[in-house]
CSV table of C-alpha atoms and ligand atoms in Angstrom, one decimal:
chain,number,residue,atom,x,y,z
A,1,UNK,CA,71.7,104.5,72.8
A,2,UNK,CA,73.9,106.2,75.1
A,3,UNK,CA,75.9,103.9,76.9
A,4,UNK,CA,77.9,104.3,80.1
A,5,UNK,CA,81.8,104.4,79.8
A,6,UNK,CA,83.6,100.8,79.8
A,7,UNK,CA,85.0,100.0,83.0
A,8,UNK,CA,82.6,102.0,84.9
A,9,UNK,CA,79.1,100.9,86.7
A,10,UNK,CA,76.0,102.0,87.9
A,11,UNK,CA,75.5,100.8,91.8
A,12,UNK,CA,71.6,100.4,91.6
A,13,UNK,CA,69.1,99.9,94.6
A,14,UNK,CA,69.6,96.3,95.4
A,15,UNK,CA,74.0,96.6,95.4
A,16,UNK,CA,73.8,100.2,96.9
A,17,UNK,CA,72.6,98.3,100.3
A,18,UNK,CA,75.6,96.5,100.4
A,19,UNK,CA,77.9,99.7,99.7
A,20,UNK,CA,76.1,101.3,103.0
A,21,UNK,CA,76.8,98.2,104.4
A,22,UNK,CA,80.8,97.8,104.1
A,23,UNK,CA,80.7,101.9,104.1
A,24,UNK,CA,78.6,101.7,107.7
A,25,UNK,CA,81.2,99.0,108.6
A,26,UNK,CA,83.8,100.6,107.8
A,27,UNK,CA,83.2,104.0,109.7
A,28,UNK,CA,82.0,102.1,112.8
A,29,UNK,CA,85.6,100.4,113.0
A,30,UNK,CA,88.0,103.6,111.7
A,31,UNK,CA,86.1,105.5,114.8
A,32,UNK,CA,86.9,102.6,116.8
A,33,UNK,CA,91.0,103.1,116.6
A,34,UNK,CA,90.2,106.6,116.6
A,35,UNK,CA,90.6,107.4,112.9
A,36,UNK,CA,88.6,110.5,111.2
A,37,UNK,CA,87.7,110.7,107.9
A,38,UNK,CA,89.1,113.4,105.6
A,39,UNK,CA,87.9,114.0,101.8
A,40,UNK,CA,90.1,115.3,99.0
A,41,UNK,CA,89.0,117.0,95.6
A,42,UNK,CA,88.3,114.2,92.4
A,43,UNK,CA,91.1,116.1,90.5
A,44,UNK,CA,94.5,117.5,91.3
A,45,UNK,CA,97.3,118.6,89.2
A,46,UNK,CA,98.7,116.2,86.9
A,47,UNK,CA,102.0,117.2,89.0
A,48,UNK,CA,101.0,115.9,92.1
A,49,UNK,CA,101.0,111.9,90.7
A,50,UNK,CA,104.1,112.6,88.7
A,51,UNK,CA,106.0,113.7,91.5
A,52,UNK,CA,104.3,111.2,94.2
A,53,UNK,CA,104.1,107.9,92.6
A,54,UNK,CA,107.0,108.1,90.4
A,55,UNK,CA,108.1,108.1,86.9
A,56,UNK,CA,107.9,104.4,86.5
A,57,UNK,CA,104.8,103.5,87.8
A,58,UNK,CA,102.5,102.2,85.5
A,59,UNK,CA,99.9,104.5,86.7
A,60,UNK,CA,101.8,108.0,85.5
A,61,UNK,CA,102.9,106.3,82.7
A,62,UNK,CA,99.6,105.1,81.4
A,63,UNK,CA,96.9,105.0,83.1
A,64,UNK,CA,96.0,108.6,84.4
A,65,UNK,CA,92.7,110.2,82.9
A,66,UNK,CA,94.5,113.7,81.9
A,67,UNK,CA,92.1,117.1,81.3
A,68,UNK,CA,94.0,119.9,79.9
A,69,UNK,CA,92.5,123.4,80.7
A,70,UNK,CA,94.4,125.9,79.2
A,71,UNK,CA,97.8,126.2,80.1
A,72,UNK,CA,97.4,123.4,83.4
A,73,UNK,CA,96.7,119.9,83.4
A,74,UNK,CA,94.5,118.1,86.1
A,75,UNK,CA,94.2,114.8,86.7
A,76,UNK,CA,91.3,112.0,87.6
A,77,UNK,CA,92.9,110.9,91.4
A,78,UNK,CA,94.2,107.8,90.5
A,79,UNK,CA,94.8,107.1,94.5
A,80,UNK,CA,94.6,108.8,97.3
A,81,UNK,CA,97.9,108.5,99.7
A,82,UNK,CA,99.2,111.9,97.2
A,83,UNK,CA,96.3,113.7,97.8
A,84,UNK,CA,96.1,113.5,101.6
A,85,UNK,CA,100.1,114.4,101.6
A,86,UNK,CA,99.4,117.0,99.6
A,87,UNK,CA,96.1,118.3,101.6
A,88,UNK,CA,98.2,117.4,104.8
A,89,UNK,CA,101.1,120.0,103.8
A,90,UNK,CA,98.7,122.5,101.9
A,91,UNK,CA,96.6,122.7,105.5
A,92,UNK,CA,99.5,122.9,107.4
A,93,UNK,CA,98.0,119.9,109.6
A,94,UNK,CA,101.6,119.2,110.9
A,95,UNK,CA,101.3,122.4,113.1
A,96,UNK,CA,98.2,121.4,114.7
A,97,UNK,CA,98.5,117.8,114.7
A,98,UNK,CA,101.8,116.3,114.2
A,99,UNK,CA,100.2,113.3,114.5
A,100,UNK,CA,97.4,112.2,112.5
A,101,UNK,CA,94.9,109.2,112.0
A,102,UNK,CA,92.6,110.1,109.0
A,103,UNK,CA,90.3,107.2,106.5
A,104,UNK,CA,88.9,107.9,103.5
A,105,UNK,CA,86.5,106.8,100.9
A,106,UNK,CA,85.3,107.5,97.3
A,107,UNK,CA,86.1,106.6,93.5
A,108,UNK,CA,89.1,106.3,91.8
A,109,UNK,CA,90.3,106.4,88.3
A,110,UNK,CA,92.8,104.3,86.5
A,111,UNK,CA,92.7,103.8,82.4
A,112,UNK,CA,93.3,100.1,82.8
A,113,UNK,CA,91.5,97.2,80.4
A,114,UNK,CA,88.5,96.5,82.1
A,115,UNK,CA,88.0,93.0,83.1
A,116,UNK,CA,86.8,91.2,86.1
A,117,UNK,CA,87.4,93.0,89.5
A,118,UNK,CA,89.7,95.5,87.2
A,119,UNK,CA,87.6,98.8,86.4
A,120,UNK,CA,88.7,102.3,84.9
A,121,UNK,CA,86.5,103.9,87.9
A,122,UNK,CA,86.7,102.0,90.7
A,123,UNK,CA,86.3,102.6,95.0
A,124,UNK,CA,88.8,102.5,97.7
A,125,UNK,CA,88.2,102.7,101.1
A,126,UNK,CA,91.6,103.3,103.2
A,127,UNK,CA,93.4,105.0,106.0
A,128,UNK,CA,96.5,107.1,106.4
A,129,UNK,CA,98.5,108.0,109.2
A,130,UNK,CA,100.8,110.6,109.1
A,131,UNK,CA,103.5,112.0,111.1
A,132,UNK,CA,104.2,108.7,112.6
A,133,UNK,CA,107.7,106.5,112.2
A,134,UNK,CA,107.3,104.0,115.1
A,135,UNK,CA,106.7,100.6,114.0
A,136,UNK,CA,103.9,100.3,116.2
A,137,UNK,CA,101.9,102.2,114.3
A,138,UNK,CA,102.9,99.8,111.6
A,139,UNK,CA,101.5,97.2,113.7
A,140,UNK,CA,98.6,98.8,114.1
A,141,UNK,CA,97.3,99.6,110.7
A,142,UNK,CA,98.4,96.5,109.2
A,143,UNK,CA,95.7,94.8,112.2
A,144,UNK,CA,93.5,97.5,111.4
A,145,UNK,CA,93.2,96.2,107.6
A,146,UNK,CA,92.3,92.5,109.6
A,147,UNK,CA,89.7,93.9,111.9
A,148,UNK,CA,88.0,95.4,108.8
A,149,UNK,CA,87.9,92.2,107.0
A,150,UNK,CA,86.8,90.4,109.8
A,151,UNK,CA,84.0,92.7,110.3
A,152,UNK,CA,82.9,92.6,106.8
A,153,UNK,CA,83.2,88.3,107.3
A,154,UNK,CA,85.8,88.1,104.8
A,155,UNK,CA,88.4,85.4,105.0
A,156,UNK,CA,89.9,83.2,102.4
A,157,UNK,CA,92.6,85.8,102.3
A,158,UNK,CA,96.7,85.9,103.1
A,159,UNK,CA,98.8,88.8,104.0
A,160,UNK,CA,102.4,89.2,102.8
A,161,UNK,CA,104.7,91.8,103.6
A,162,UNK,CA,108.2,93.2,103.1
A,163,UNK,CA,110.4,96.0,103.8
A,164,UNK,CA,112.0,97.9,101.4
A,165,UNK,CA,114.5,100.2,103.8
A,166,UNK,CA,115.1,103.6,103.9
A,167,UNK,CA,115.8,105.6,100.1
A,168,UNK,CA,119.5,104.8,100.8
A,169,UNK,CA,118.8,100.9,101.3
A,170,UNK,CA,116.6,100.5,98.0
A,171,UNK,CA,119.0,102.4,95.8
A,172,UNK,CA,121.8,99.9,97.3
A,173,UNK,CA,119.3,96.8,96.3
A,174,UNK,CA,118.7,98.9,93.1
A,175,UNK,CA,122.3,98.5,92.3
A,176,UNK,CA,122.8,95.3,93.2
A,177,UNK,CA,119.9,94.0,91.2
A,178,UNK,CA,121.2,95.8,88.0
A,179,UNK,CA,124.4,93.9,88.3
A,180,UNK,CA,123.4,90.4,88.4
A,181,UNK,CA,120.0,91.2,85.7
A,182,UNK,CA,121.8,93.0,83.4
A,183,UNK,CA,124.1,90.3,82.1
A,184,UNK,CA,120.7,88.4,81.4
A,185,UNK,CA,118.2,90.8,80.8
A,186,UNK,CA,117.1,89.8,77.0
A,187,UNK,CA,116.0,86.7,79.0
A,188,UNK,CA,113.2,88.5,80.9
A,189,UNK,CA,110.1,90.0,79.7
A,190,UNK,CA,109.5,92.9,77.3
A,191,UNK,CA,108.1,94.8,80.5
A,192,UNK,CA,111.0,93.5,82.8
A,193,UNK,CA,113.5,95.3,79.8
A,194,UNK,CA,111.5,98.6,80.2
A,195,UNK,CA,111.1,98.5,84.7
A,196,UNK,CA,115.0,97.5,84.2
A,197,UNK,CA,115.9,101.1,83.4
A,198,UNK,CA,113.3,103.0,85.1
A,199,UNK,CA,112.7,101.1,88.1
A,200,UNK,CA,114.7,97.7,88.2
A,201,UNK,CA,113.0,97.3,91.4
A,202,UNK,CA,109.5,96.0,89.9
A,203,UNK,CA,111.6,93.4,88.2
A,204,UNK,CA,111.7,90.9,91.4
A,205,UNK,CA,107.8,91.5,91.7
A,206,UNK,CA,106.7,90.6,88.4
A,207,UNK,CA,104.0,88.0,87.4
A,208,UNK,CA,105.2,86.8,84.5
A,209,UNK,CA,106.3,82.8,85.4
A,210,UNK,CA,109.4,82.9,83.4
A,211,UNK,CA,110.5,86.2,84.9
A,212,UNK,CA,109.4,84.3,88.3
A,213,UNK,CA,111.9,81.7,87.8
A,214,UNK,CA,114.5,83.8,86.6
A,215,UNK,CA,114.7,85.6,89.7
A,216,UNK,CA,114.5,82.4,91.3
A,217,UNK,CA,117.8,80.6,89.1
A,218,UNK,CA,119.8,84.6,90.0
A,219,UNK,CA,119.0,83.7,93.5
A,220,UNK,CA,118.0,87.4,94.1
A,221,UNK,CA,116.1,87.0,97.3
A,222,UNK,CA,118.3,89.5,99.9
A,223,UNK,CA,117.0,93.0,100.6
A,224,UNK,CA,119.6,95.5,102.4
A,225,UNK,CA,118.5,96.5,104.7
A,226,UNK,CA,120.8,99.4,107.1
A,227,UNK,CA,120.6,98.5,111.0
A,228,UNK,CA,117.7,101.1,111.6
A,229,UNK,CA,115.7,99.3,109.3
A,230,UNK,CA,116.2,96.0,110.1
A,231,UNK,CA,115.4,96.9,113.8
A,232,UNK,CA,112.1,98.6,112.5
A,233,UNK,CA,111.0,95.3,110.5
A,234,UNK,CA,112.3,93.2,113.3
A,235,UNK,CA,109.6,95.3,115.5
A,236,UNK,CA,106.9,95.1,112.9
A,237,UNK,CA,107.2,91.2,113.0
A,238,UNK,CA,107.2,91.0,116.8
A,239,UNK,CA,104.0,93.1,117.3
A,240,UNK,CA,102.3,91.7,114.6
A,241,UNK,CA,103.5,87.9,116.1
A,242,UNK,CA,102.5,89.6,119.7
A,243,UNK,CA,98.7,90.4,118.5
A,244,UNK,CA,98.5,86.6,116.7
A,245,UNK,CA,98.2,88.3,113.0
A,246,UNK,CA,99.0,85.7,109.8
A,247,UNK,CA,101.3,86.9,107.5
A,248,UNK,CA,104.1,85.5,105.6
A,249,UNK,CA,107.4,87.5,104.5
A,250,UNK,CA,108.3,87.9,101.1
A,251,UNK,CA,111.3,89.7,100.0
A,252,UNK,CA,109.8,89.4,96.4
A,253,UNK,CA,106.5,92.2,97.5
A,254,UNK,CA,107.8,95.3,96.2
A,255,UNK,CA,104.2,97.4,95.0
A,256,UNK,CA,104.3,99.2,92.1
A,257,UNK,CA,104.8,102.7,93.4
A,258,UNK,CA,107.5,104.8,94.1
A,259,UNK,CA,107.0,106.3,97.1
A,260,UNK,CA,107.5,103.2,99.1
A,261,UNK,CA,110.0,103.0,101.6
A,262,UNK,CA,110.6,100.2,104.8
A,263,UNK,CA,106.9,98.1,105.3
A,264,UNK,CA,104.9,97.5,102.2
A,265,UNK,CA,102.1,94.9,102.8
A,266,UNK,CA,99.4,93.2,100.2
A,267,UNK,CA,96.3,91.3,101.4
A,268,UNK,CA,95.4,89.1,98.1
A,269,UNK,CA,92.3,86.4,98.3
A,270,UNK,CA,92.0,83.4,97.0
A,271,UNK,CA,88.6,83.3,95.3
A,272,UNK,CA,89.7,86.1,92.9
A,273,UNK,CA,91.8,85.7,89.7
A,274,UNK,CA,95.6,86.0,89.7
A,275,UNK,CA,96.3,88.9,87.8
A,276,UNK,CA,94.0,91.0,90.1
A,277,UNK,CA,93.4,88.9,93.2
A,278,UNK,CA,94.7,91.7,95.9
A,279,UNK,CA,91.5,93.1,98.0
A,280,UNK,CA,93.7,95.7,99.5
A,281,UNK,CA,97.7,96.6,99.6
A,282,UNK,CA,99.3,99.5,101.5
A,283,UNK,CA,102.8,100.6,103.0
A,284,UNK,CA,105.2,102.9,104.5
A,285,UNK,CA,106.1,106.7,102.6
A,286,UNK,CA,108.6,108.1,105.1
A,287,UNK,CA,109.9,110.6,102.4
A,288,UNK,CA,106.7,111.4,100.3
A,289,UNK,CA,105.8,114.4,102.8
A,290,UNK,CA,109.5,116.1,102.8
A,291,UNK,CA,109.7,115.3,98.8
A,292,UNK,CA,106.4,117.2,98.3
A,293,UNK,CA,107.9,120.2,100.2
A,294,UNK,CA,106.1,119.2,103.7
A,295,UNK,CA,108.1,118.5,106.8
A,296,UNK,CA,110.1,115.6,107.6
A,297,UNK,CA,107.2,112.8,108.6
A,298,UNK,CA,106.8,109.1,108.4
A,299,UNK,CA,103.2,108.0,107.3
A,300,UNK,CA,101.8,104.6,106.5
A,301,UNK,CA,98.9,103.5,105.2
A,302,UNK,CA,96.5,101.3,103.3
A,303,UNK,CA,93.8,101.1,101.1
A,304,UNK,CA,91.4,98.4,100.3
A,305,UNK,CA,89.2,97.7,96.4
A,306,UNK,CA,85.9,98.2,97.5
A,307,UNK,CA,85.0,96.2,94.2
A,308,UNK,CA,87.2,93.0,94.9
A,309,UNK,CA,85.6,93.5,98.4
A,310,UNK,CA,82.0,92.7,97.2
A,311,UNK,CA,83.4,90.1,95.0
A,312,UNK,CA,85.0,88.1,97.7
A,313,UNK,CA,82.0,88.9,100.9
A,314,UNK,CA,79.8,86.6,100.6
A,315,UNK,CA,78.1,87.0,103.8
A,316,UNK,CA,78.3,90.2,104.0
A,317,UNK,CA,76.0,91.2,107.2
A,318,UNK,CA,72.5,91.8,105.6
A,319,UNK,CA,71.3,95.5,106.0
A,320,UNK,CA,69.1,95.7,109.4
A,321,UNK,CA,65.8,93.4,109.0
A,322,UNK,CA,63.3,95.9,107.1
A,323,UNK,CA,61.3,98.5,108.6
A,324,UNK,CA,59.2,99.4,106.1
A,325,UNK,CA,55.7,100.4,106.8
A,326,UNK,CA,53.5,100.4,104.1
A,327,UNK,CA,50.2,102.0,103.2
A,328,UNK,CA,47.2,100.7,101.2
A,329,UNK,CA,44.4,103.4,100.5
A,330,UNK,CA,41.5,102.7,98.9
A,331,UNK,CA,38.7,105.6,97.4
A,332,UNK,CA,39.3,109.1,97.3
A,333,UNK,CA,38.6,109.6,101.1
A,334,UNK,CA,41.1,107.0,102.3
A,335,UNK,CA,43.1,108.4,100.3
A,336,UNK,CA,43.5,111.7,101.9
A,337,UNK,CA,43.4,110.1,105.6
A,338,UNK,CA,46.0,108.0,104.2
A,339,UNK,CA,48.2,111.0,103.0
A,340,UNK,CA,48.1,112.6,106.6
A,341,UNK,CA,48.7,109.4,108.4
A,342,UNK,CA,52.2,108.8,106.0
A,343,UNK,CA,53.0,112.3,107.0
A,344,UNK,CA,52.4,111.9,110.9
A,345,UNK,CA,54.5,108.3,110.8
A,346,UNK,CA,57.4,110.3,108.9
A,347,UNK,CA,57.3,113.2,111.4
A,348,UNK,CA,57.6,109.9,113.8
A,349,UNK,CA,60.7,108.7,112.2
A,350,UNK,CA,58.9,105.5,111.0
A,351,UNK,CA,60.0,104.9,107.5
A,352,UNK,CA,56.7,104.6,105.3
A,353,UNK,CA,55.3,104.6,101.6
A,354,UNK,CA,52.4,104.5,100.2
A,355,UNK,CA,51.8,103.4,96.4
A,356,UNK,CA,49.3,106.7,96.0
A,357,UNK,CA,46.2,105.4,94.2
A,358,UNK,CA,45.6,102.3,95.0
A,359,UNK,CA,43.9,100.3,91.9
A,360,UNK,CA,43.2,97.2,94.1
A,361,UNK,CA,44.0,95.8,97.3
A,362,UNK,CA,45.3,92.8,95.6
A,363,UNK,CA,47.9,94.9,93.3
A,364,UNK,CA,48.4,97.2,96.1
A,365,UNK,CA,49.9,94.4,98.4
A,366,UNK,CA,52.0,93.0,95.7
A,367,UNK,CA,53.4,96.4,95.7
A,368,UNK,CA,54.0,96.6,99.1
A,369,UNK,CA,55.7,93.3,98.8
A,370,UNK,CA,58.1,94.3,96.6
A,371,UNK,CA,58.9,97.1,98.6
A,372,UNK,CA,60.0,94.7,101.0
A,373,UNK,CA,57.7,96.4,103.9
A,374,UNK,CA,57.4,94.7,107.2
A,375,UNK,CA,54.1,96.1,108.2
A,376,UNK,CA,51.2,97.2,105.7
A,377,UNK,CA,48.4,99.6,106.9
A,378,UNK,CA,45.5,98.8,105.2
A,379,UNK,CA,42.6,102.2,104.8
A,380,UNK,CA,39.0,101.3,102.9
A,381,UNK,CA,35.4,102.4,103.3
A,382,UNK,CA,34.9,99.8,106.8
A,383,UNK,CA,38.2,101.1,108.4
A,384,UNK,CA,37.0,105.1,107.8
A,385,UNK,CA,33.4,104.0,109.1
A,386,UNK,CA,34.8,102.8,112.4
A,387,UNK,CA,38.0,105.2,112.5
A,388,UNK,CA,40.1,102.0,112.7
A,389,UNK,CA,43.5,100.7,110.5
A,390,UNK,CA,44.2,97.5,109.6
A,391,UNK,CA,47.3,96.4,110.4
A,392,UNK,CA,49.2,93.4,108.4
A,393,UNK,CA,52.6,91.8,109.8
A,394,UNK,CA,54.0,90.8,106.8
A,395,UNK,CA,56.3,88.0,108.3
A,396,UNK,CA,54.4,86.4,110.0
A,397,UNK,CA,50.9,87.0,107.9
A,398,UNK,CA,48.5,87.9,110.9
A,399,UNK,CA,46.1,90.7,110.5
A,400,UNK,CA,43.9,92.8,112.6
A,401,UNK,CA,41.9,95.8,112.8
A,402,UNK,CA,43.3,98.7,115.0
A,403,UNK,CA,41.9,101.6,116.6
A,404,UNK,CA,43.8,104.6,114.4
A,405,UNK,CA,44.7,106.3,117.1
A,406,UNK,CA,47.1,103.3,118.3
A,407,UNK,CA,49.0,103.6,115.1
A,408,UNK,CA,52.2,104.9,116.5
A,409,UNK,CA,52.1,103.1,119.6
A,410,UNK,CA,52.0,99.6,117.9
A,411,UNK,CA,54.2,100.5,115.2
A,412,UNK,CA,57.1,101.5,118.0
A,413,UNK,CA,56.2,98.3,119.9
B,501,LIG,P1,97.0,100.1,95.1
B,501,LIG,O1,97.6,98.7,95.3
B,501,LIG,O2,97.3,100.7,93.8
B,501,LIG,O3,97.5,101.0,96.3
B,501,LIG,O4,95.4,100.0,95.3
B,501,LIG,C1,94.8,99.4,96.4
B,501,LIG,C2,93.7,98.4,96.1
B,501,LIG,O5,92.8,99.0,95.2
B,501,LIG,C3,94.2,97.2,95.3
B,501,LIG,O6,94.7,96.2,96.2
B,501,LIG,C4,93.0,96.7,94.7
B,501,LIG,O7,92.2,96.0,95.6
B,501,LIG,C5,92.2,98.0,94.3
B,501,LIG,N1,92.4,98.4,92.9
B,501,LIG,C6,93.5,99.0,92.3
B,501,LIG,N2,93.2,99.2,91.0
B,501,LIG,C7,92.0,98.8,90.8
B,501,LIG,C8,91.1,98.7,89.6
B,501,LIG,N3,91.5,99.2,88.4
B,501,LIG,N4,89.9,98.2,89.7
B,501,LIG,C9,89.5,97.7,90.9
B,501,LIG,N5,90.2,97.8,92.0
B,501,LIG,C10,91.4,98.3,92.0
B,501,LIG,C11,97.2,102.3,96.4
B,501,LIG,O8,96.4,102.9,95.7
B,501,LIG,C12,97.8,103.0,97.6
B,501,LIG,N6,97.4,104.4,97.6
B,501,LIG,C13,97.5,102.3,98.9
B,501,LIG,C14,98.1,103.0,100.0
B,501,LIG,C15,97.5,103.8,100.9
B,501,LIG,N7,99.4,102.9,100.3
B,501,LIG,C16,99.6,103.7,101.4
B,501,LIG,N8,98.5,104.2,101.7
């Protein structure tokens, strides 16, 4: 039997609900703080994440879902901050709007080993704003990320950030962190010994406990940050204090791609396992514009696992209460009324069904049932005699007979 890849689902009727849901959600607050919602091509060239994310992210080292057509080689988007910069500077959106405030939702793909909340095609739903340096804006995406969990009824979660300065103040921590690892680096793990050369970076952030204390007995905790980006992070801090947000500072959050400069942020939840219990993470790229041959322009943004999302809403706001009306037809002649009735209520904008062909009333209303209707319209031989419906409220159980012609007028009451 042919079997669907590992690490990828199908979303069947049931879970698609919820997806509408946290989608619907999600729209209603982005239009809110005046975001709009842009949508980038599935693949791009292979280029694109090389040059964006960086040599030393695990994700262009080995996780990218490569297709080679002749001489060029595409990519499966593994994210989408490089695609909007790239669509950004490829539109020439700068001329029009300097500033902009864009969201965005769809798949991604990442060859990782599929396991719990960690899939090889999985959904993000995030924001970007571009042409922006201010740390307001900072402020404001970072409580943009809160009012979307709040609105989904997520909590259980904790959000920690940093700042990693300007290129000039990570390539000074860079150097400082290659001094006092090196001496000890056979001491850290096998991926530490790799991110050392490529990235020394990642080495503060990694998981690995002994690595963890490590850093902790090398008392590598300072960041350098130059005056300008101290005063930003001081700001960031003060409006995020001034709007009440919970966060906690950690100079250890450092995100695992290169095109991070000054805020990076990560929102991880309790109820999910350690190795991928982050719902959402996002950050600051004042240089990832310019480095892609755009103009000079600060962006931010964010992007939340739609995946870890589900796993972690349990109360997700049910979908409206059902409107489903549903009709029975019994005989040939019912029948036909019964297919001009569903056509009249559709024309109406009342969502209807009908199971065509009803064997009995009894199997007929188990049907309807687990449809989930809210009404049922019953049609049989009495009904046609005296031009009437009969209409069942399936909540509350009552039944009556109806004059047809009141159909509508009931229904919308
Ligand atoms: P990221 O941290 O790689 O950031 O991904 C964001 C979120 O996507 C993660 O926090 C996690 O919830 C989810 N996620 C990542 N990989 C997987 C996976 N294999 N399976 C399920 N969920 C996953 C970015 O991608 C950045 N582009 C975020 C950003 C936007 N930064 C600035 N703007």
């Amino acid at each position: 039997m042919l079997k669907r890849v590992p690490g990828t689902r199908d979303i069947l009727p049931g879970q698609t609900e919820l997806w509408q849901k946290i989608e619907e959600i999600s729209r209603e607050i982005f239009s809110i703080y005046n975001y709009r919602e842009i949508r980038t091509p599935l693949i791009e060239e292979e280029a694109l994440f090389n040059r964006s994310l960086g040599k030393s992210a695990e994700i262009v080292q080995k996780q990218m879902f490569l297709i080679k057509s002749d001489n060029d080689s595409y990519a499966l988007r593994p994210e989408g901050t490089a695609s909007i910069a790239r669509a950004f500077i490829e539109n020439n959106l700068d001329k029009t709007n300097p500033f902009l405030k864009l969201y965005y939702m769809g798949p991604m793909f990442r060859k990782e080993r599929p396991q719990k909340g960690r899939f090889r095609q999985f959904h993000h739903i995030g924001c970007e704003v571009l042409g922006a340096e201010d740390a307001d804006i900072d402020v404001e995406v970072i409580s943009l990320a809160g009012r979307l969990l709040k609105a989904y009824s997520i909590d259980g979660y904790h959000m920690t950030i940093n700042s990693l300065g300007c290129a000039h103040d990570k390539r000074e921590l860079a150097d400082i962190l290659r001094k006092r690892i090196g001496p000890r680096l056979s001491e850290f793990c096998p991926d530490c010994q790799t991110r050392f050369n490529i990235n020394v970076l990642r080495v503060i952030d990694c998981k690995n406990e002994g690595c963890k204390k490590l850093i902790q007995e090398l008392d590598i905790h300072e960041s350098c940050l130059c005056p300008g980006c101290k005063t930003h992070f001081n700001k960031v801090r003060e409006g995020l204090d001034a709007l009440k947000i919970d966060y906690k500072v950690s100079p250890h959050l450092v995100r695992g791609l290169d095109y991070y400069t000054r805020t990076v942020f990560e929102i991880i939840h309790k109820d999910l396992d350690s190795q991928q219990n982050a719902i959402g993470a996002g950050g600051r790229y004042d240089t990832l514009i310019r480095d892609l041959g755009g103009p000079d322009s600060g962006a931010i943004g964010f992007a939340f696992g739609v995946e870890r999302l589900l796993l972690v809403a349990k109360s997700l706001p049910a979908k409206d209460g059902q409107k489903l009306v549903y009709l029975i037809a019994l005989g040939e002649e019912a029948e036909k009324r019964s297919i001009k009735l569903l056509d009249r209520l559709r024309k109406e904008n009342i969502s209807s069904d009908s199971d065509y062909g009803a064997k009995s009333l009894k199997s007929a209303m188990r049907k309807a049932n687990d449809a989930g209707a809210r009404y049922v319209v019953i049609i049989g031989e009495d009904e046609l005699k005296k031009d009437a419906l009969t209409l069942k409220d399936m909540s509350s159980g009552l039944q009556e007979k109806i004059k047809a012609d009141e159909i509508i007028l009931r229904l919308r009451k």
